[in-house]
CSV table of C-alpha atoms (C1' of nucleotides) in Angstrom, one decimal:
chain,number,residue,atom,x,y,z
A,29,MET,CA,27.7,5.4,-18.6
A,30,GLN,CA,29.7,4.6,-15.4
A,31,PRO,CA,28.6,3.9,-11.7
A,32,LYS,CA,29.5,6.6,-10.8
A,33,GLN,CA,27.9,9.3,-13.4
A,34,ILE,CA,24.5,7.0,-13.3
A,35,LEU,CA,24.4,7.7,-9.6
A,36,ARG,CA,25.5,11.6,-9.5
A,37,GLU,CA,22.7,12.6,-11.7
A,38,HIS,CA,20.2,10.6,-9.7
A,39,VAL,CA,21.3,12.4,-6.8
A,40,ALA,CA,21.6,15.7,-8.3
A,41,LYS,CA,17.8,15.5,-9.5
A,42,ILE,CA,17.3,16.1,-5.4
A,43,ALA,CA,20.0,17.4,-3.4
A,44,LYS,CA,22.9,20.0,-4.5
A,45,LEU,CA,26.2,18.3,-2.9
A,46,ASN,CA,29.8,19.5,-4.1
A,47,ASP,CA,32.8,17.5,-5.7
A,48,GLU,CA,33.9,16.4,-2.7
A,49,GLU,CA,30.8,16.2,-1.0
A,50,PHE,CA,30.0,13.5,-3.9
A,51,GLU,CA,33.1,11.6,-3.3
A,52,ASN,CA,32.6,11.0,0.0
A,53,PHE,CA,28.5,9.9,-0.8
A,54,PHE,CA,29.8,7.8,-3.6
A,55,ASN,CA,32.7,6.5,-1.6
A,56,ARG,CA,30.4,4.4,0.6
A,57,PHE,CA,28.5,2.4,-2.0
A,58,GLU,CA,29.8,-1.1,-3.1
A,59,LEU,CA,29.4,-1.7,-7.0
A,60,ARG,CA,28.1,-5.6,-6.9
A,61,SER,CA,27.6,-7.5,-10.0
A,62,TYR,CA,24.2,-10.5,-10.0
A,63,LYS,CA,23.5,-13.2,-12.3
A,64,LYS,CA,19.8,-13.7,-12.8
A,65,GLY,CA,18.2,-16.0,-11.0
A,66,GLN,CA,20.8,-14.8,-7.7
A,67,THR,CA,19.0,-14.5,-4.2
A,68,ILE,CA,20.4,-10.8,-2.9
A,69,ILE,CA,18.6,-10.8,0.0
A,70,ALA,CA,16.7,-14.3,1.3
A,71,ALA,CA,13.7,-14.0,3.9
A,72,GLY,CA,15.7,-14.8,7.3
A,73,ASP,CA,18.6,-13.6,6.4
A,74,SER,CA,19.5,-10.5,8.5
A,75,VAL,CA,19.4,-7.2,6.6
A,76,ASP,CA,22.0,-4.4,6.4
A,77,ARG,CA,22.3,-3.2,2.9
A,78,GLU,CA,19.8,-1.2,0.4
A,79,TYR,CA,20.6,-1.2,-3.4
A,80,PHE,CA,20.4,0.8,-6.1
A,81,VAL,CA,20.4,-0.7,-9.4
A,82,LEU,CA,22.5,0.2,-11.9
A,83,SER,CA,21.2,-2.3,-14.4
A,84,GLY,CA,19.3,-5.1,-15.0
A,85,CYS,CA,16.2,-5.8,-13.0
A,86,LEU,CA,15.3,-7.2,-9.4
A,87,LYS,CA,12.1,-7.8,-7.5
A,88,SER,CA,11.2,-7.4,-3.6
A,89,PHE,CA,8.9,-10.0,-3.0
A,90,TYR,CA,7.1,-11.8,0.5
A,91,ILE,CA,6.0,-15.3,0.0
A,92,ASN,CA,3.4,-16.1,2.4
A,93,ASP,CA,2.4,-19.7,4.2
A,94,ASP,CA,0.9,-21.4,1.3
A,95,LEU,CA,4.3,-20.4,-0.3
A,96,LYS,CA,2.4,-17.9,-2.4
A,97,MET,CA,4.4,-15.3,-4.2
A,98,PHE,CA,3.5,-11.3,-3.6
A,99,ILE,CA,5.4,-9.0,-5.3
A,100,LEU,CA,6.1,-5.5,-3.7
A,101,GLN,CA,8.4,-4.0,-6.3
A,102,PHE,CA,9.9,-4.4,-9.6
A,103,ALA,CA,13.8,-2.5,-9.2
A,104,MET,CA,14.6,-1.1,-12.7
A,105,PRO,CA,17.7,1.3,-13.2
A,106,THR,CA,18.4,4.0,-11.1
A,107,TRP,CA,15.4,2.3,-8.3
A,108,TRP,CA,16.6,1.4,-4.4
A,109,THR,CA,15.8,-1.8,-3.1
A,110,SER,CA,15.7,-3.7,0.2
A,111,ASP,CA,13.6,-5.1,2.9
A,112,TYR,CA,13.4,-1.4,4.4
A,113,ASN,CA,11.0,-3.0,7.6
A,114,ALA,CA,14.1,-5.5,8.6
A,115,LEU,CA,16.6,-2.3,7.3
A,116,TYR,CA,15.4,0.2,10.1
A,117,THR,CA,14.4,-2.3,13.0
A,118,ASN,CA,17.2,-4.5,13.0
A,119,ALA,CA,14.6,-7.5,12.4
A,120,LYS,CA,15.3,-10.9,10.3
A,121,ALA,CA,13.9,-10.3,6.2
A,122,THR,CA,10.3,-11.2,6.2
A,123,ILE,CA,11.1,-9.7,2.4
A,124,SER,CA,13.0,-11.5,0.0
A,125,VAL,CA,15.0,-9.8,-3.1
A,126,ASP,CA,16.2,-11.5,-6.1
A,127,CYS,CA,17.3,-10.8,-9.5
A,128,ILE,CA,15.2,-11.4,-12.5
A,129,THR,CA,17.6,-10.1,-14.8
A,130,ASP,CA,21.7,-10.4,-14.3
A,131,ALA,CA,21.9,-7.2,-12.8
A,132,GLU,CA,24.2,-4.2,-11.8
A,133,VAL,CA,23.7,-2.6,-8.9
A,134,LEU,CA,25.1,-0.3,-5.9
A,135,SER,CA,25.0,-1.5,-2.2
A,136,LEU,CA,25.0,0.8,0.7
A,137,SER,CA,25.1,-0.2,4.1
A,138,ASN,CA,22.8,1.1,6.9
A,139,GLU,CA,25.9,2.5,8.9
A,140,ASN,CA,26.7,4.0,5.6
A,141,ARG,CA,24.1,5.8,5.2
A,142,GLU,CA,23.1,7.3,8.3
A,143,ALA,CA,27.0,8.6,8.7
A,144,LEU,CA,26.7,10.2,5.4
A,145,CYS,CA,23.3,11.4,6.6
A,146,ARG,CA,24.8,12.6,9.5
A,147,GLU,CA,28.1,13.9,8.0
A,148,ILE,CA,26.2,15.7,4.5
A,149,HIS,CA,22.9,17.6,5.1
A,150,GLN,CA,22.2,17.5,2.0
A,151,ALA,CA,22.5,13.7,2.0
A,152,GLU,CA,19.5,13.7,4.6
A,153,HIS,CA,17.8,15.6,2.0
A,154,PHE,CA,18.2,13.2,-0.7
A,155,PHE,CA,17.1,10.5,1.7
A,156,ARG,CA,14.1,12.1,2.8
A,157,TRP,CA,12.7,13.2,-0.7
A,158,ARG,CA,13.6,9.8,-1.8
A,159,THR,CA,11.2,7.9,0.7
A,160,ASN,CA,9.0,10.8,0.6
A,161,ARG,CA,8.1,9.8,-3.3
A,162,GLY,CA,8.6,5.7,-2.2
A,163,TYR,CA,5.4,6.4,0.2
A,164,VAL,CA,3.2,8.3,-1.9
A,165,ALA,CA,3.7,5.4,-5.1
A,166,SER,CA,2.7,2.9,-2.4
A,167,GLN,CA,-0.2,4.4,-0.8
A,168,LYS,CA,-1.1,5.3,-4.7
A,169,ARG,CA,-1.2,1.1,-5.2
A,170,LEU,CA,-2.9,0.6,-2.2
A,171,LEU,CA,-5.8,2.8,-3.7
A,172,SER,CA,-5.6,1.3,-6.3
A,173,MET,CA,-5.4,-2.0,-5.4
A,174,MET,CA,-8.6,-1.5,-3.3
A,175,ASN,CA,-10.5,0.6,-5.8
A,176,ASN,CA,-10.0,-0.8,-9.4
A,177,ASP,CA,-10.3,-4.7,-10.9
A,178,VAL,CA,-7.5,-6.5,-12.3
A,179,LYS,CA,-7.9,-5.8,-15.7
A,180,HIS,CA,-7.7,-2.0,-14.5
A,181,ARG,CA,-4.4,-2.7,-12.4
A,182,TYR,CA,-2.2,-4.6,-15.6
A,183,GLU,CA,-3.3,-1.9,-17.9
A,184,GLU,CA,-1.8,1.2,-15.2
A,185,LEU,CA,1.3,-0.9,-14.9
A,186,MET,CA,1.8,-1.6,-18.6
A,187,ALA,CA,1.2,1.7,-19.0
A,188,GLN,CA,3.5,3.0,-16.2
A,189,TYR,CA,6.1,0.5,-17.0
A,190,PRO,CA,5.9,-1.1,-20.8
A,191,GLU,CA,9.1,-2.6,-20.7
A,192,LEU,CA,8.3,-4.9,-18.2
A,193,TYR,CA,6.2,-6.9,-20.7
A,194,GLN,CA,9.3,-8.1,-22.7
A,195,ILE,CA,11.5,-8.6,-19.4
A,196,VAL,CA,9.3,-10.4,-16.9
A,197,PRO,CA,7.0,-13.7,-17.1
A,198,LYS,CA,3.1,-13.2,-17.1
A,199,GLN,CA,3.4,-15.2,-13.8
A,200,LEU,CA,5.5,-12.8,-11.4
A,201,ILE,CA,3.4,-9.7,-13.4
A,202,ALA,CA,0.2,-11.4,-11.4
A,203,ALA,CA,2.1,-11.6,-8.4
A,204,TYR,CA,2.6,-8.3,-8.2
A,205,LEU,CA,-1.3,-7.7,-9.3
A,206,GLY,CA,-2.6,-9.4,-6.5
A,207,VAL,CA,-4.3,-12.2,-9.0
A,208,SER,CA,-3.4,-15.6,-10.0
A,209,ARG,CA,-1.9,-15.9,-13.0
A,210,GLU,CA,-4.9,-17.7,-14.9
A,211,THR,CA,-6.8,-14.8,-14.7
A,212,LEU,CA,-4.1,-12.8,-15.6
A,213,SER,CA,-3.7,-15.1,-18.8
A,214,ARG,CA,-7.7,-14.8,-19.5
A,215,LEU,CA,-7.6,-11.1,-19.6
A,216,HIS,CA,-6.8,-10.7,-23.0
A,217,HIS,CA,-10.2,-12.4,-24.1
B,1,MET,CA,-0.9,18.2,27.8
B,2,GLN,CA,0.6,21.0,26.0
B,3,PRO,CA,0.3,21.1,22.4
B,4,LYS,CA,4.2,22.4,22.6
B,5,GLN,CA,4.5,19.3,25.3
B,6,ILE,CA,3.2,16.7,23.3
B,7,LEU,CA,5.4,18.0,19.5
B,8,ARG,CA,8.0,17.9,21.9
B,9,GLU,CA,8.3,14.7,23.4
B,10,HIS,CA,7.0,13.3,19.8
B,11,VAL,CA,9.6,14.6,18.0
B,12,ALA,CA,12.3,14.0,20.9
B,13,LYS,CA,12.4,10.2,20.2
B,14,ILE,CA,14.2,10.6,16.7
B,15,ALA,CA,15.8,14.0,16.8
B,16,LYS,CA,17.7,16.3,18.9
B,17,LEU,CA,16.7,19.5,19.4
B,18,ASN,CA,17.9,22.5,22.2
B,19,ASP,CA,15.9,24.2,23.2
B,20,GLU,CA,16.6,27.1,20.4
B,21,GLU,CA,15.8,25.2,18.3
B,22,PHE,CA,12.9,23.4,19.1
B,23,GLU,CA,11.3,27.1,19.8
B,24,ASN,CA,11.7,27.7,16.5
B,25,PHE,CA,10.4,24.5,15.0
B,26,PHE,CA,7.1,24.6,17.0
B,27,ASN,CA,6.5,28.1,15.9
B,28,ARG,CA,6.4,27.4,12.8
B,29,PHE,CA,3.3,25.5,13.0
B,30,GLU,CA,-0.4,26.9,14.1
B,31,LEU,CA,-2.8,25.8,16.6
B,32,ARG,CA,-6.5,24.6,15.2
B,33,SER,CA,-9.2,23.5,15.6
B,34,TYR,CA,-11.9,21.3,14.2
B,35,LYS,CA,-15.0,19.9,14.9
B,36,LYS,CA,-17.1,16.8,14.3
B,37,GLY,CA,-17.5,16.3,10.5
B,38,GLN,CA,-15.8,19.5,9.6
B,39,THR,CA,-13.4,19.1,6.0
B,40,ILE,CA,-10.0,20.0,6.4
B,41,ILE,CA,-9.2,19.1,3.1
B,42,ALA,CA,-11.1,18.8,0.4
B,43,ALA,CA,-10.4,17.0,-3.1
B,44,GLY,CA,-10.1,19.9,-6.0
B,45,ASP,CA,-8.4,21.8,-3.0
B,46,SER,CA,-5.2,23.2,-3.2
B,47,VAL,CA,-2.6,21.9,-0.6
B,48,ASP,CA,-0.3,23.4,1.8
B,49,ARG,CA,-0.5,22.5,4.6
B,50,GLU,CA,0.1,18.8,7.0
B,51,TYR,CA,-1.4,17.9,10.3
B,52,PHE,CA,0.0,16.6,13.4
B,53,VAL,CA,-2.7,15.7,16.1
B,54,LEU,CA,-3.2,16.5,19.4
B,55,SER,CA,-6.7,14.9,19.9
B,56,GLY,CA,-9.2,13.3,18.4
B,57,CYS,CA,-9.2,11.7,15.1
B,58,LEU,CA,-9.6,12.3,11.6
B,59,LYS,CA,-9.9,10.2,8.7
B,60,SER,CA,-8.0,10.6,5.1
B,61,PHE,CA,-10.1,9.2,2.1
B,62,TYR,CA,-10.3,8.8,-1.5
B,63,ILE,CA,-13.4,8.7,-3.0
B,64,ASN,CA,-14.3,7.1,-6.9
B,65,ASP,CA,-16.2,7.5,-9.8
B,66,ASP,CA,-19.2,5.2,-8.1
B,67,LEU,CA,-18.9,8.0,-4.6
B,68,LYS,CA,-17.7,4.5,-3.0
B,69,MET,CA,-15.3,5.6,-0.1
B,70,PHE,CA,-11.8,4.4,0.7
B,71,ILE,CA,-9.9,5.5,3.9
B,72,LEU,CA,-5.9,5.5,3.6
B,73,GLN,CA,-5.9,6.8,7.2
B,74,PHE,CA,-6.8,7.3,10.4
B,75,ALA,CA,-4.6,9.8,12.4
B,76,MET,CA,-5.3,9.6,15.8
B,77,PRO,CA,-3.0,11.5,18.3
B,78,THR,CA,0.5,12.1,17.1
B,79,TRP,CA,-0.3,11.1,13.7
B,80,TRP,CA,0.2,13.3,10.9
B,81,THR,CA,-1.6,13.5,8.1
B,82,SER,CA,-2.0,15.7,4.8
B,83,ASP,CA,-2.4,14.9,0.9
B,84,TYR,CA,0.8,14.0,0.4
B,85,ASN,CA,1.2,13.8,-3.2
B,86,ALA,CA,-0.8,17.0,-3.7
B,87,LEU,CA,1.4,18.7,-1.0
B,88,TYR,CA,4.7,17.2,-2.6
B,89,THR,CA,3.6,17.9,-6.0
B,90,ASN,CA,1.4,21.4,-6.2
B,91,ALA,CA,-1.6,19.2,-7.9
B,92,LYS,CA,-5.1,19.6,-6.3
B,93,ALA,CA,-5.9,16.9,-3.6
B,94,THR,CA,-7.3,14.1,-4.5
B,95,ILE,CA,-7.3,12.6,-1.1
B,96,SER,CA,-9.5,14.5,1.3
B,97,VAL,CA,-9.1,14.6,4.8
B,98,ASP,CA,-11.8,15.4,8.1
B,99,CYS,CA,-12.8,14.8,11.4
B,100,ILE,CA,-14.3,11.8,12.5
B,101,THR,CA,-14.4,13.8,16.0
B,102,ASP,CA,-13.9,17.0,17.8
B,103,ALA,CA,-10.0,17.3,17.1
B,104,GLU,CA,-7.2,19.7,18.0
B,105,VAL,CA,-4.1,19.6,15.7
B,106,LEU,CA,-0.9,21.5,14.8
B,107,SER,CA,-0.6,22.3,11.0
B,108,LEU,CA,2.6,22.8,9.1
B,109,SER,CA,2.5,24.2,5.6
B,110,ASN,CA,4.9,22.8,3.2
B,111,GLU,CA,6.6,26.5,3.0
B,112,ASN,CA,7.7,26.1,6.7
B,113,ARG,CA,8.3,22.3,6.6
B,114,GLU,CA,11.1,23.1,4.4
B,115,ALA,CA,12.6,25.8,5.9
B,116,LEU,CA,13.1,24.1,8.7
B,117,CYS,CA,14.3,21.1,7.4
B,118,ARG,CA,17.1,24.0,5.7
B,119,GLU,CA,18.0,25.5,9.0
B,120,ILE,CA,17.9,22.5,11.2
B,121,HIS,CA,19.8,19.5,10.3
B,122,GLN,CA,17.8,17.4,12.9
B,123,ALA,CA,15.0,18.7,11.3
B,124,GLU,CA,15.3,16.8,8.4
B,125,HIS,CA,16.3,14.0,10.0
B,126,PHE,CA,13.1,13.6,12.2
B,127,PHE,CA,11.5,14.2,8.6
B,128,ARG,CA,12.9,11.9,7.1
B,129,TRP,CA,12.3,9.1,9.5
B,130,ARG,CA,9.1,9.8,10.2
B,131,THR,CA,8.1,9.1,6.0
B,132,ASN,CA,10.4,5.6,6.6
B,133,ARG,CA,7.8,4.2,9.3
B,134,GLY,CA,5.4,5.8,6.9
B,135,TYR,CA,5.9,4.1,3.8
B,136,VAL,CA,7.2,0.7,5.9
B,137,ALA,CA,3.2,1.0,7.5
B,138,SER,CA,1.8,1.3,3.9
B,139,GLN,CA,3.7,-1.9,2.8
B,140,LYS,CA,2.4,-3.5,4.8
B,141,ARG,CA,-1.0,-2.6,4.7
B,142,LEU,CA,-0.3,-3.5,0.9
B,143,LEU,CA,0.9,-7.0,1.6
B,144,SER,CA,-2.2,-8.1,4.3
B,145,MET,CA,-4.3,-6.5,1.4
B,146,MET,CA,-2.9,-9.2,-1.2
B,147,ASN,CA,-1.9,-11.5,1.2
B,148,ASN,CA,-5.3,-11.7,3.5
B,149,ASP,CA,-9.2,-12.0,3.4
B,150,VAL,CA,-11.0,-9.7,5.4
B,151,LYS,CA,-11.9,-11.0,8.8
B,152,HIS,CA,-8.0,-11.2,9.2
B,153,ARG,CA,-7.3,-8.1,8.0
B,154,TYR,CA,-10.2,-7.1,10.3
B,155,GLU,CA,-8.7,-8.5,13.1
B,156,GLU,CA,-5.0,-7.1,12.6
B,157,LEU,CA,-6.7,-3.6,12.7
B,158,MET,CA,-8.5,-4.1,16.1
B,159,ALA,CA,-5.3,-5.9,17.4
B,160,GLN,CA,-3.4,-2.7,16.7
B,161,TYR,CA,-5.9,0.0,17.1
B,162,PRO,CA,-8.5,-1.2,20.3
B,163,GLU,CA,-9.6,2.1,20.6
B,164,LEU,CA,-11.0,2.5,17.4
B,165,TYR,CA,-13.9,0.1,17.6
B,166,GLN,CA,-15.1,2.8,19.8
B,167,ILE,CA,-15.0,5.9,18.1
B,168,VAL,CA,-15.2,5.2,14.4
B,169,PRO,CA,-18.7,3.6,13.0
B,170,LYS,CA,-18.5,0.3,11.7
B,171,GLN,CA,-19.1,1.2,7.9
B,172,LEU,CA,-15.7,3.6,8.1
B,173,ILE,CA,-13.5,0.2,9.3
B,174,ALA,CA,-15.4,-1.6,6.3
B,175,ALA,CA,-13.8,1.5,4.5
B,176,TYR,CA,-10.7,0.9,5.7
B,177,LEU,CA,-10.3,-2.4,4.9
B,178,GLY,CA,-11.2,-2.2,1.6
B,179,VAL,CA,-14.8,-3.9,1.7
B,180,SER,CA,-18.7,-3.3,2.0
B,181,ARG,CA,-20.4,-2.5,5.2
B,182,GLU,CA,-22.3,-5.7,4.6
B,183,THR,CA,-19.9,-8.2,4.4
B,184,LEU,CA,-18.0,-6.4,7.9
B,185,SER,CA,-21.2,-6.7,9.7
B,186,ARG,CA,-21.7,-10.4,8.3
B,187,LEU,CA,-17.8,-11.0,10.1
B,188,HIS,CA,-19.5,-11.9,13.8
B,189,HIS,CA,-20.8,-15.2,13.2
C,10,DA,C1',-40.0,13.1,24.5
C,11,DT,C1',-40.2,13.5,19.5
C,12,DC,C1',-38.5,13.8,15.1
C,13,DC,C1',-35.2,12.5,11.7
C,14,DA,C1',-30.7,10.9,10.0
C,15,DA,C1',-27.2,8.0,10.1
C,16,DC,C1',-25.8,3.4,11.5
C,17,DT,C1',-25.9,-1.8,11.4
C,18,DG,C1',-27.8,-6.1,10.8
C,19,DT,C1',-29.7,-10.0,7.6
C,20,DG,C1',-32.2,-11.8,3.4
C,21,DA,C1',-31.5,-13.2,-1.2
C,22,DT,C1',-28.7,-12.7,-5.6
C,23,DC,C1',-24.7,-11.9,-8.5
C,24,DT,C1',-19.7,-11.9,-10.3
C,25,DA,C1',-14.6,-11.5,-10.4
C,26,DC,C1',-11.3,-14.3,-9.3
C,27,DA,C1',-9.5,-18.8,-7.1
C,28,DT,C1',-8.0,-23.3,-7.3
C,29,DC,C1',-7.5,-27.9,-10.1
C,30,DA,C1',-6.3,-30.3,-13.9
C,31,DC,C1',-4.5,-30.9,-18.6
C,32,DA,C1',-2.5,-29.4,-22.7
C,33,DA,C1',1.6,-27.0,-25.4
C,34,DA,C1',4.7,-23.9,-25.9
C,35,DC,C1',9.1,-22.0,-25.2
C,36,DA,C1',13.6,-22.3,-23.4
C,37,DA,C1',18.1,-23.5,-21.6
C,38,DC,C1',21.3,-27.3,-21.2
C,39,DT,C1',24.1,-31.4,-22.8
D,15,DA,C1',18.3,-32.9,-31.5
D,16,DG,C1',16.2,-34.6,-27.6
D,17,DT,C1',15.4,-34.3,-22.2
D,18,DT,C1',13.9,-31.2,-18.8
D,19,DG,C1',12.1,-27.7,-16.5
D,20,DT,C1',9.5,-23.3,-16.5
D,21,DT,C1',6.1,-20.7,-18.7
D,22,DT,C1',1.3,-20.0,-20.6
D,23,DG,C1',-2.9,-21.0,-22.1
D,24,DT,C1',-7.7,-22.5,-21.2
D,25,DG,C1',-12.0,-25.5,-19.4
D,26,DA,C1',-15.0,-27.4,-15.5
D,27,DT,C1',-16.2,-25.8,-10.6
D,28,DG,C1',-15.8,-23.4,-6.1
D,29,DT,C1',-16.2,-18.7,-3.6
D,30,DA,C1',-15.3,-14.6,-1.0
D,31,DG,C1',-17.3,-11.0,-1.2
D,32,DA,C1',-20.5,-7.3,-4.0
D,33,DT,C1',-24.7,-5.6,-4.9
D,34,DC,C1',-29.3,-4.3,-3.7
D,35,DA,C1',-33.3,-4.4,-0.7
D,36,DC,C1',-35.5,-3.8,3.2
D,37,DA,C1',-36.0,-3.4,8.7
D,38,DG,C1',-34.3,-2.3,13.1
D,39,DT,C1',-31.5,0.6,16.4
D,40,DT,C1',-29.3,4.6,18.3
D,41,DG,C1',-28.2,8.6,18.7
D,42,DG,C1',-28.4,14.2,18.3
D,43,DA,C1',-31.1,18.7,17.5
D,44,DT,C1',-35.1,20.5,18.7
DNA sequence: ATCCAACTGTGATCTACATCACAAACAACT
DNA sequence: AGTTGTTTGTGATGTAGATCACAGTTGGAT
């Protein structure tokens, strides 16, 4: 399917844009391709874009002082990702984003998003709902983190995204669950 | 300060509403007062409102099968709270909200929020930014949960909201940090 | 002032998970 | 096919924090 069509169907679920509006909407994006392992945002970078995944799988992650990695999100097709704190506040990135597989994305600058939101009321509506969903998902994950043990969290993740099992090395799944790769490996006993 | 003025200043930080628009905005809210300990949303309820805190302190929390409580948020003046999952999806509440102290709030129905967002572009803008901030804060907390030990998380919380120490029983602070009250108590050694 | 309920501190013990160390399996490139 | 790096499994040991039990303390209601 065409990038334009993918985005159109995604947006149509939430916002009603006529052809002219969607044309304007789509034209604000840039199509980009990345290879497996390529970095899109590195910690320390200035961040002025967010990314809508068309194909492949990205991860957004934080690396602490002991060089331990924590994964915030696996971004699959039709997911959005960036370092939103940096993007919204003009701070330097503390979250990095890179490619787990080859990937195609549509990238949108902060400036263009805000322009769209100004020009097209329904665009603002769309981005409001997108973040609402993200917020609810993030709270759910926080609760699961506090409430459930690793096994439970692992099964939850696999139930929700079975395709991850194929694509993503287990040490990355461990970094998402907030557990050591050794402990994750021992789960199958 | 008057409820109207508190809301006006809060909204003005993000959205530009003229007098007429703000009048419409404000009139959609209902002023409510609650006593310490009163429940605003109980798990299992239908949820059709969210709450803007004028004075006092609320908590939003989840209680698991073992009757253990986890606190999502302490809602202080100018904070918003609800069970947003339930509110957005029309599901029954899994998150409860009640009053840690006597409190005054402005409540806004889902319907009225959506009407405002339809009628006033800047209202939609406001609610988009409010959730953006919440989303970023929630991700930060998730990372801190995975990365830092209890002591670190406790100091972080106290640095950010020193007033909590006075108002909130320590067992509730423990429930926010995701730790037992005994462990929190032993932190001061 | 007194009573009851909610809150806080502290010891003893238990457990989920981390860390370290090493070996085996797998993939990728030349 | 062989070399190199990346990923996974598994044993041994260490530790942060949970849980249970009980005592002391605070605070609101009558």
